[in-house]
Amino acid sequence: MTQLTFDQFVHPLSDFPNVVSHNSGDEPMLDVYTMASMILYSACANNNPRARENTLDAMARNGGLVDIHSLFERCKTGDRGAILQTIALIVSGLETKLENLKLA
């Protein structure tokens, strides 16, 4: 089994290790690329079943015709291209959820 490190999952657009503060609020949060990286890392490296379920769900909603199971398996081997593609799919889902929260 491949030993995975979090560094392999940090997206180039991530602000990691910084946090962002939206609207000068008191509650800082990670940017969506860092959040997606953490979710995917947890699913692949730590075999977290909830993270895996959330990852596959986001991939299914945003992946179109992509073979999500094959893509996820490639992520588990440390394939950087698959990791970046999967993070992009997760980010799309996170951004949609954040937009819906803003509208509520």
Tab-separated table of N, CA, C and O in Angstrom:
chain	number	residue	atom	x	y	z
A	1	MET	N	0.842	-1.179	0.000
A	1	MET	CA	0.000	0.000	0.000
A	1	MET	C	0.890	1.246	0.000
A	1	MET	O	1.906	1.307	0.679
A	2	THR	N	0.499	2.249	-0.747
A	2	THR	CA	1.249	3.487	-0.868
A	2	THR	C	1.088	4.330	0.383
A	2	THR	O	-0.027	4.515	0.870
A	3	GLN	N	2.197	4.853	0.900
A	3	GLN	CA	2.148	5.767	2.041
A	3	GLN	C	1.855	7.160	1.500
A	3	GLN	O	2.640	7.712	0.732
A	4	LEU	N	0.723	7.710	1.879
A	4	LEU	CA	0.316	9.019	1.393
A	4	LEU	C	0.604	10.086	2.443
A	4	LEU	O	0.491	9.839	3.638
A	5	THR	N	0.967	11.276	1.973
A	5	THR	CA	1.178	12.410	2.877
A	5	THR	C	0.229	13.532	2.477
A	5	THR	O	-0.195	13.623	1.316
A	6	PHE	N	-0.071	14.399	3.434
A	6	PHE	CA	-0.998	15.484	3.140
A	6	PHE	C	-0.436	16.409	2.057
A	6	PHE	O	-1.191	16.966	1.262
A	7	ASP	N	0.878	16.568	1.997
A	7	ASP	CA	1.490	17.432	0.984
A	7	ASP	C	1.091	17.022	-0.433
A	7	ASP	O	0.983	17.870	-1.319
A	8	GLN	N	0.871	15.733	-0.650
A	8	GLN	CA	0.459	15.247	-1.966
A	8	GLN	C	-0.938	15.746	-2.335
A	8	GLN	O	-1.303	15.760	-3.505
A	9	PHE	N	-1.719	16.132	-1.335
A	9	PHE	CA	-3.112	16.493	-1.560
A	9	PHE	C	-3.362	17.998	-1.532
A	9	PHE	O	-4.493	18.434	-1.677
A	10	VAL	N	-2.321	18.794	-1.332
A	10	VAL	CA	-2.499	20.248	-1.293
A	10	VAL	C	-2.567	20.764	-2.725
A	10	VAL	O	-1.631	20.605	-3.503
A	11	HIS	N	-3.675	21.380	-3.066
A	11	HIS	CA	-3.908	21.915	-4.404
A	11	HIS	C	-3.121	23.211	-4.582
A	11	HIS	O	-2.969	23.985	-3.634
A	12	PRO	N	-2.618	23.496	-5.790
A	12	PRO	CA	-1.863	24.739	-6.017
A	12	PRO	C	-2.661	26.014	-5.691
A	12	PRO	O	-2.075	27.036	-5.352
A	13	LEU	N	-3.976	25.966	-5.779
A	13	LEU	CA	-4.795	27.137	-5.464
A	13	LEU	C	-5.153	27.233	-3.982
A	13	LEU	O	-5.819	28.175	-3.560
A	14	SER	N	-4.709	26.266	-3.206
A	14	SER	CA	-4.975	26.257	-1.774
A	14	SER	C	-4.163	27.341	-1.074
A	14	SER	O	-3.032	27.634	-1.456
A	15	ASP	N	-4.748	27.928	-0.039
A	15	ASP	CA	-4.039	28.905	0.793
A	15	ASP	C	-3.384	28.244	1.987
A	15	ASP	O	-2.924	28.929	2.900
A	16	PHE	N	-3.350	26.922	2.011
A	16	PHE	CA	-2.789	26.197	3.140
A	16	PHE	C	-1.365	26.657	3.396
A	16	PHE	O	-0.593	26.807	2.462
A	17	PRO	N	-0.992	26.927	4.611
A	17	PRO	CA	-1.644	26.671	5.893
A	17	PRO	C	-2.422	27.864	6.449
A	17	PRO	O	-2.781	27.881	7.622
A	18	ASN	N	-2.687	28.868	5.636
A	18	ASN	CA	-3.411	30.054	6.102
A	18	ASN	C	-4.912	29.798	6.189
A	18	ASN	O	-5.439	28.902	5.533
A	19	VAL	N	-5.581	30.600	6.974
A	19	VAL	CA	-7.033	30.567	7.055
A	19	VAL	C	-7.555	31.887	6.530
A	19	VAL	O	-6.839	32.887	6.495
A	20	VAL	N	-8.794	31.893	6.090
A	20	VAL	CA	-9.401	33.114	5.569
A	20	VAL	C	-10.513	33.549	6.501
A	20	VAL	O	-11.121	32.741	7.202
A	21	SER	N	-10.762	34.835	6.507
A	21	SER	CA	-11.834	35.384	7.310
A	21	SER	C	-12.780	36.093	6.362
A	21	SER	O	-12.433	37.108	5.757
A	22	HIS	N	-13.963	35.550	6.186
A	22	HIS	CA	-14.939	36.116	5.266
A	22	HIS	C	-15.714	37.240	5.934
A	22	HIS	O	-16.141	37.130	7.081
A	23	ASN	N	-15.879	38.310	5.196
A	23	ASN	CA	-16.670	39.455	5.667
A	23	ASN	C	-16.191	39.962	7.016
A	23	ASN	O	-16.981	40.389	7.846
A	24	SER	N	-14.893	39.898	7.250
A	24	SER	CA	-14.305	40.363	8.513
A	24	SER	C	-14.976	39.731	9.720
A	24	SER	O	-15.076	40.339	10.780
A	25	GLY	N	-15.449	38.522	9.562
A	25	GLY	CA	-16.117	37.819	10.650
A	25	GLY	C	-15.125	37.313	11.675
A	25	GLY	O	-13.909	37.301	11.461
A	26	ASP	N	-15.648	36.906	12.785
A	26	ASP	CA	-14.816	36.402	13.862
A	26	ASP	C	-14.420	34.950	13.662
A	26	ASP	O	-13.534	34.455	14.348
A	27	GLU	N	-15.091	34.269	12.770
A	27	GLU	CA	-14.844	32.844	12.588
A	27	GLU	C	-14.028	32.603	11.325
A	27	GLU	O	-14.559	32.635	10.226
A	28	PRO	N	-12.737	32.358	11.493
A	28	PRO	CA	-11.926	32.049	10.306
A	28	PRO	C	-12.252	30.663	9.785
A	28	PRO	O	-12.737	29.807	10.523
A	29	MET	N	-12.008	30.465	8.511
A	29	MET	CA	-12.229	29.150	7.927
A	29	MET	C	-11.188	28.893	6.856
A	29	MET	O	-10.549	29.816	6.360
A	30	LEU	N	-11.032	27.649	6.525
A	30	LEU	CA	-10.108	27.270	5.465
A	30	LEU	C	-10.729	27.580	4.121
A	30	LEU	O	-11.957	27.567	3.961
A	31	ASP	N	-9.899	27.851	3.128
A	31	ASP	CA	-10.432	28.055	1.785
A	31	ASP	C	-10.944	26.713	1.252
A	31	ASP	O	-10.609	25.653	1.779
A	32	VAL	N	-11.771	26.775	0.219
A	32	VAL	CA	-12.416	25.552	-0.275
A	32	VAL	C	-11.417	24.535	-0.825
A	32	VAL	O	-11.653	23.332	-0.724
A	33	TYR	N	-10.298	24.996	-1.373
A	33	TYR	CA	-9.308	24.052	-1.898
A	33	TYR	C	-8.634	23.287	-0.763
A	33	TYR	O	-8.358	22.094	-0.879
A	34	THR	N	-8.386	23.966	0.355
A	34	THR	CA	-7.799	23.291	1.508
A	34	THR	C	-8.807	22.338	2.133
A	34	THR	O	-8.458	21.209	2.510
A	35	MET	N	-10.073	22.773	2.228
A	35	MET	CA	-11.103	21.881	2.771
A	35	MET	C	-11.221	20.621	1.913
A	35	MET	O	-11.289	19.509	2.435
A	36	ALA	N	-11.257	20.803	0.594
A	36	ALA	CA	-11.366	19.658	-0.312
A	36	ALA	C	-10.153	18.744	-0.178
A	36	ALA	O	-10.285	17.510	-0.186
A	37	SER	N	-8.979	19.336	-0.025
A	37	SER	CA	-7.762	18.546	0.158
A	37	SER	C	-7.842	17.700	1.419
A	37	SER	O	-7.464	16.523	1.424
A	38	MET	N	-8.339	18.291	2.485
A	38	MET	CA	-8.449	17.577	3.762
A	38	MET	C	-9.461	16.437	3.675
A	38	MET	O	-9.227	15.345	4.193
A	39	ILE	N	-10.577	16.689	3.001
A	39	ILE	CA	-11.602	15.654	2.841
A	39	ILE	C	-11.040	14.480	2.044
A	39	ILE	O	-11.177	13.319	2.431
A	40	LEU	N	-10.391	14.794	0.920
A	40	LEU	CA	-9.856	13.732	0.066
A	40	LEU	C	-8.728	12.981	0.768
A	40	LEU	O	-8.657	11.750	0.695
A	41	TYR	N	-7.865	13.693	1.459
A	41	TYR	CA	-6.781	13.035	2.198
A	41	TYR	C	-7.343	12.096	3.258
A	41	TYR	O	-6.887	10.963	3.406
A	42	SER	N	-8.359	12.564	3.969
A	42	SER	CA	-8.985	11.738	4.995
A	42	SER	C	-9.602	10.479	4.387
A	42	SER	O	-9.516	9.394	4.956
A	43	ALA	N	-10.203	10.632	3.219
A	43	ALA	CA	-10.831	9.487	2.552
A	43	ALA	C	-9.797	8.495	2.042
A	43	ALA	O	-9.987	7.280	2.151
A	44	CYS	N	-8.685	8.992	1.509
A	44	CYS	CA	-7.693	8.114	0.876
A	44	CYS	C	-6.655	7.579	1.851
A	44	CYS	O	-6.372	6.381	1.856
A	45	ALA	N	-6.071	8.442	2.641
A	45	ALA	CA	-4.956	8.035	3.495
A	45	ALA	C	-5.415	7.441	4.816
A	45	ALA	O	-4.769	6.555	5.360
A	46	ASN	N	-6.531	7.932	5.329
A	46	ASN	CA	-7.002	7.474	6.637
A	46	ASN	C	-8.160	6.492	6.543
A	46	ASN	O	-8.692	6.072	7.560
A	47	ASN	N	-8.584	6.181	5.319
A	47	ASN	CA	-9.700	5.263	5.097
A	47	ASN	C	-10.934	5.639	5.911
A	47	ASN	O	-11.621	4.784	6.462
A	48	ASN	N	-11.206	6.946	5.976
A	48	ASN	CA	-12.373	7.445	6.699
A	48	ASN	C	-13.615	7.188	5.851
A	48	ASN	O	-13.761	7.768	4.769
A	49	PRO	N	-14.523	6.315	6.313
A	49	PRO	CA	-15.679	5.955	5.479
A	49	PRO	C	-16.615	7.136	5.199
A	49	PRO	O	-17.173	7.235	4.113
A	50	ARG	N	-16.772	8.027	6.157
A	50	ARG	CA	-17.657	9.186	5.946
A	50	ARG	C	-17.049	10.131	4.907
A	50	ARG	O	-17.744	10.643	4.036
A	51	ALA	N	-15.744	10.357	5.000
A	51	ALA	CA	-15.064	11.203	4.018
A	51	ALA	C	-15.123	10.561	2.636
A	51	ALA	O	-15.310	11.245	1.631
A	52	ARG	N	-14.976	9.235	2.588
A	52	ARG	CA	-15.056	8.525	1.305
A	52	ARG	C	-16.445	8.696	0.696
A	52	ARG	O	-16.590	8.987	-0.490
A	53	GLU	N	-17.470	8.545	1.521
A	53	GLU	CA	-18.843	8.700	1.053
A	53	GLU	C	-19.093	10.120	0.536
A	53	GLU	O	-19.676	10.304	-0.529
A	54	ASN	N	-18.637	11.120	1.286
A	54	ASN	CA	-18.806	12.518	0.862
A	54	ASN	C	-18.046	12.802	-0.426
A	54	ASN	O	-18.532	13.524	-1.297
A	55	THR	N	-16.847	12.239	-0.530
A	55	THR	CA	-16.035	12.438	-1.728
A	55	THR	C	-16.715	11.830	-2.954
A	55	THR	O	-16.854	12.488	-3.987
A	56	LEU	N	-17.148	10.587	-2.836
A	56	LEU	CA	-17.803	9.926	-3.976
A	56	LEU	C	-19.112	10.626	-4.338
A	56	LEU	O	-19.450	10.730	-5.523
A	57	ASP	N	-19.827	11.127	-3.342
A	57	ASP	CA	-21.071	11.856	-3.599
A	57	ASP	C	-20.787	13.137	-4.376
A	57	ASP	O	-21.461	13.424	-5.375
A	58	ALA	N	-19.793	13.910	-3.936
A	58	ALA	CA	-19.431	15.150	-4.638
A	58	ALA	C	-18.952	14.849	-6.054
A	58	ALA	O	-19.287	15.564	-6.999
A	59	MET	N	-18.181	13.772	-6.199
A	59	MET	CA	-17.694	13.400	-7.520
A	59	MET	C	-18.846	13.004	-8.436
A	59	MET	O	-18.863	13.366	-9.612
A	60	ALA	N	-19.813	12.285	-7.901
A	60	ALA	CA	-20.954	11.840	-8.709
A	60	ALA	C	-21.795	13.033	-9.169
A	60	ALA	O	-22.264	13.065	-10.308
A	61	ARG	N	-21.988	14.013	-8.288
A	61	ARG	CA	-22.797	15.178	-8.644
A	61	ARG	C	-22.112	16.101	-9.628
A	61	ARG	O	-22.777	16.750	-10.433
A	62	ASN	N	-20.788	16.177	-9.572
A	62	ASN	CA	-20.067	17.166	-10.368
A	62	ASN	C	-19.168	16.572	-11.443
A	62	ASN	O	-18.557	17.310	-12.202
A	63	GLY	N	-19.098	15.245	-11.521
A	63	GLY	CA	-18.139	14.594	-12.407
A	63	GLY	C	-18.598	14.304	-13.808
A	63	GLY	O	-17.791	13.888	-14.634
A	64	GLY	N	-19.872	14.498	-14.087
A	64	GLY	CA	-20.348	14.196	-15.432
A	64	GLY	C	-20.138	12.736	-15.781
A	64	GLY	O	-20.578	11.848	-15.061
A	65	LEU	N	-19.429	12.479	-16.864
A	65	LEU	CA	-19.218	11.118	-17.347
A	65	LEU	C	-17.936	10.469	-16.804
A	65	LEU	O	-17.551	9.404	-17.256
A	66	VAL	N	-17.301	11.107	-15.840
A	66	VAL	CA	-16.055	10.585	-15.265
A	66	VAL	C	-16.338	9.296	-14.494
A	66	VAL	O	-17.326	9.200	-13.763
A	67	ASP	N	-15.463	8.315	-14.647
A	67	ASP	CA	-15.554	7.080	-13.863
A	67	ASP	C	-15.028	7.402	-12.467
A	67	ASP	O	-13.827	7.346	-12.209
A	68	ILE	N	-15.938	7.760	-11.569
A	68	ILE	CA	-15.537	8.262	-10.254
A	68	ILE	C	-14.841	7.213	-9.399
A	68	ILE	O	-13.930	7.535	-8.644
A	69	HIS	N	-15.241	5.977	-9.524
A	69	HIS	CA	-14.615	4.927	-8.713
A	69	HIS	C	-13.172	4.683	-9.149
A	69	HIS	O	-12.277	4.530	-8.301
A	70	SER	N	-12.934	4.691	-10.438
A	70	SER	CA	-11.575	4.543	-10.951
A	70	SER	C	-10.725	5.745	-10.552
A	70	SER	O	-9.566	5.595	-10.141
A	71	LEU	N	-11.289	6.940	-10.661
A	71	LEU	CA	-10.584	8.162	-10.284
A	71	LEU	C	-10.231	8.139	-8.800
A	71	LEU	O	-9.107	8.470	-8.413
A	72	PHE	N	-11.164	7.719	-7.968
A	72	PHE	CA	-10.915	7.645	-6.529
A	72	PHE	C	-9.820	6.623	-6.214
A	72	PHE	O	-8.944	6.874	-5.378
A	73	GLU	N	-9.847	5.492	-6.886
A	73	GLU	CA	-8.805	4.481	-6.674
A	73	GLU	C	-7.431	5.018	-7.061
A	73	GLU	O	-6.434	4.720	-6.400
A	74	ARG	N	-7.374	5.813	-8.121
A	74	ARG	CA	-6.102	6.427	-8.523
A	74	ARG	C	-5.624	7.419	-7.467
A	74	ARG	O	-4.414	7.524	-7.219
A	75	CYS	N	-6.549	8.124	-6.833
A	75	CYS	CA	-6.188	9.052	-5.756
A	75	CYS	C	-5.533	8.294	-4.611
A	75	CYS	O	-4.565	8.771	-4.009
A	76	LYS	N	-6.047	7.123	-4.318
A	76	LYS	CA	-5.523	6.325	-3.215
A	76	LYS	C	-4.100	5.831	-3.471
A	76	LYS	O	-3.400	5.462	-2.541
A	77	THR	N	-3.674	5.852	-4.728
A	77	THR	CA	-2.299	5.451	-5.053
A	77	THR	C	-1.360	6.652	-5.087
A	77	THR	O	-0.162	6.488	-5.313
A	78	GLY	N	-1.899	7.853	-4.896
A	78	GLY	CA	-1.071	9.056	-4.910
A	78	GLY	C	-0.945	9.703	-6.269
A	78	GLY	O	-0.111	10.590	-6.463
A	79	ASP	N	-1.764	9.303	-7.240
A	79	ASP	CA	-1.737	9.874	-8.593
A	79	ASP	C	-2.106	11.357	-8.520
A	79	ASP	O	-3.244	11.717	-8.248
A	80	ARG	N	-1.123	12.226	-8.760
A	80	ARG	CA	-1.318	13.671	-8.597
A	80	ARG	C	-2.402	14.215	-9.532
A	80	ARG	O	-3.205	15.053	-9.128
A	81	GLY	N	-2.450	13.762	-10.753
A	81	GLY	CA	-3.481	14.219	-11.692
A	81	GLY	C	-4.874	13.869	-11.209
A	81	GLY	O	-5.790	14.694	-11.261
A	82	ALA	N	-5.039	12.653	-10.723
A	82	ALA	CA	-6.341	12.224	-10.197
A	82	ALA	C	-6.703	13.019	-8.949
A	82	ALA	O	-7.861	13.401	-8.762
A	83	ILE	N	-5.710	13.283	-8.107
A	83	ILE	CA	-5.957	14.058	-6.886
A	83	ILE	C	-6.441	15.459	-7.242
A	83	ILE	O	-7.441	15.943	-6.699
A	84	LEU	N	-5.768	16.127	-8.174
A	84	LEU	CA	-6.157	17.485	-8.561
A	84	LEU	C	-7.541	17.508	-9.209
A	84	LEU	O	-8.342	18.404	-8.946
A	85	GLN	N	-7.828	16.523	-10.042
A	85	GLN	CA	-9.138	16.450	-10.687
A	85	GLN	C	-10.236	16.228	-9.647
A	85	GLN	O	-11.295	16.854	-9.699
A	86	THR	N	-9.982	15.356	-8.702
A	86	THR	CA	-10.969	15.061	-7.669
A	86	THR	C	-11.185	16.274	-6.767
A	86	THR	O	-12.324	16.592	-6.410
A	87	ILE	N	-10.110	16.952	-6.410
A	87	ILE	CA	-10.252	18.157	-5.587
A	87	ILE	C	-11.106	19.194	-6.315
A	87	ILE	O	-11.964	19.834	-5.708
A	88	ALA	N	-10.907	19.339	-7.616
A	88	ALA	CA	-11.723	20.287	-8.397
A	88	ALA	C	-13.205	19.920	-8.328
A	88	ALA	O	-14.068	20.803	-8.201
A	89	LEU	N	-13.517	18.635	-8.383
A	89	LEU	CA	-14.912	18.194	-8.286
A	89	LEU	C	-15.480	18.460	-6.891
A	89	LEU	O	-16.621	18.906	-6.744
A	90	ILE	N	-14.680	18.216	-5.870
A	90	ILE	CA	-15.137	18.469	-4.496
A	90	ILE	C	-15.335	19.961	-4.281
A	90	ILE	O	-16.323	20.386	-3.674
A	91	VAL	N	-14.410	20.783	-4.792
A	91	VAL	CA	-14.521	22.242	-4.654
A	91	VAL	C	-15.807	22.740	-5.290
A	91	VAL	O	-16.494	23.595	-4.726
A	92	SER	N	-16.144	22.212	-6.430
A	92	SER	CA	-17.380	22.611	-7.096
A	92	SER	C	-18.582	22.376	-6.188
A	92	SER	O	-19.457	23.234	-6.058
A	93	GLY	N	-18.614	21.219	-5.547
A	93	GLY	CA	-19.703	20.910	-4.620
A	93	GLY	C	-19.686	21.804	-3.390
A	93	GLY	O	-20.738	22.272	-2.933
A	94	LEU	N	-18.501	22.082	-2.852
A	94	LEU	CA	-18.400	22.955	-1.681
A	94	LEU	C	-18.847	24.375	-2.006
A	94	LEU	O	-19.538	25.021	-1.210
A	95	GLU	N	-18.447	24.864	-3.174
A	95	GLU	CA	-18.842	26.221	-3.568
A	95	GLU	C	-20.351	26.324	-3.731
A	95	GLU	O	-20.953	27.324	-3.342
A	96	THR	N	-20.968	25.291	-4.277
A	96	THR	CA	-22.423	25.279	-4.411
A	96	THR	C	-23.083	25.322	-3.043
A	96	THR	O	-24.034	26.084	-2.823
A	97	LYS	N	-22.566	24.522	-2.103
A	97	LYS	CA	-23.130	24.517	-0.747
A	97	LYS	C	-22.959	25.865	-0.070
A	97	LYS	O	-23.873	26.363	0.595
A	98	LEU	N	-21.806	26.512	-0.262
A	98	LEU	CA	-21.576	27.832	0.339
A	98	LEU	C	-22.500	28.884	-0.265
A	98	LEU	O	-23.007	29.738	0.451
A	99	GLU	N	-22.721	28.813	-1.558
A	99	GLU	CA	-23.639	29.752	-2.214
A	99	GLU	C	-25.061	29.570	-1.671
A	99	GLU	O	-25.772	30.543	-1.447
A	100	ASN	N	-25.460	28.319	-1.498
A	100	ASN	CA	-26.801	28.055	-0.965
A	100	ASN	C	-26.938	28.585	0.454
A	100	ASN	O	-28.008	29.058	0.838
A	101	LEU	N	-25.873	28.491	1.240
A	101	LEU	CA	-25.913	29.018	2.607
A	101	LEU	C	-26.037	30.534	2.615
A	101	LEU	O	-26.731	31.111	3.447
A	102	LYS	N	-25.370	31.193	1.659
A	102	LYS	CA	-25.437	32.653	1.572
A	102	LYS	C	-26.842	33.113	1.196
A	102	LYS	O	-27.294	34.166	1.632
A	103	LEU	N	-27.534	32.315	0.378
A	103	LEU	CA	-28.871	32.680	-0.060
A	103	LEU	C	-29.908	32.450	1.036
A	103	LEU	O	-30.978	33.061	1.012
A	104	ALA	N	-29.605	31.585	1.976
A	104	ALA	CA	-30.564	31.243	3.041
A	104	ALA	C	-30.622	32.322	4.106
A	104	ALA	O	-29.897	33.177	4.275
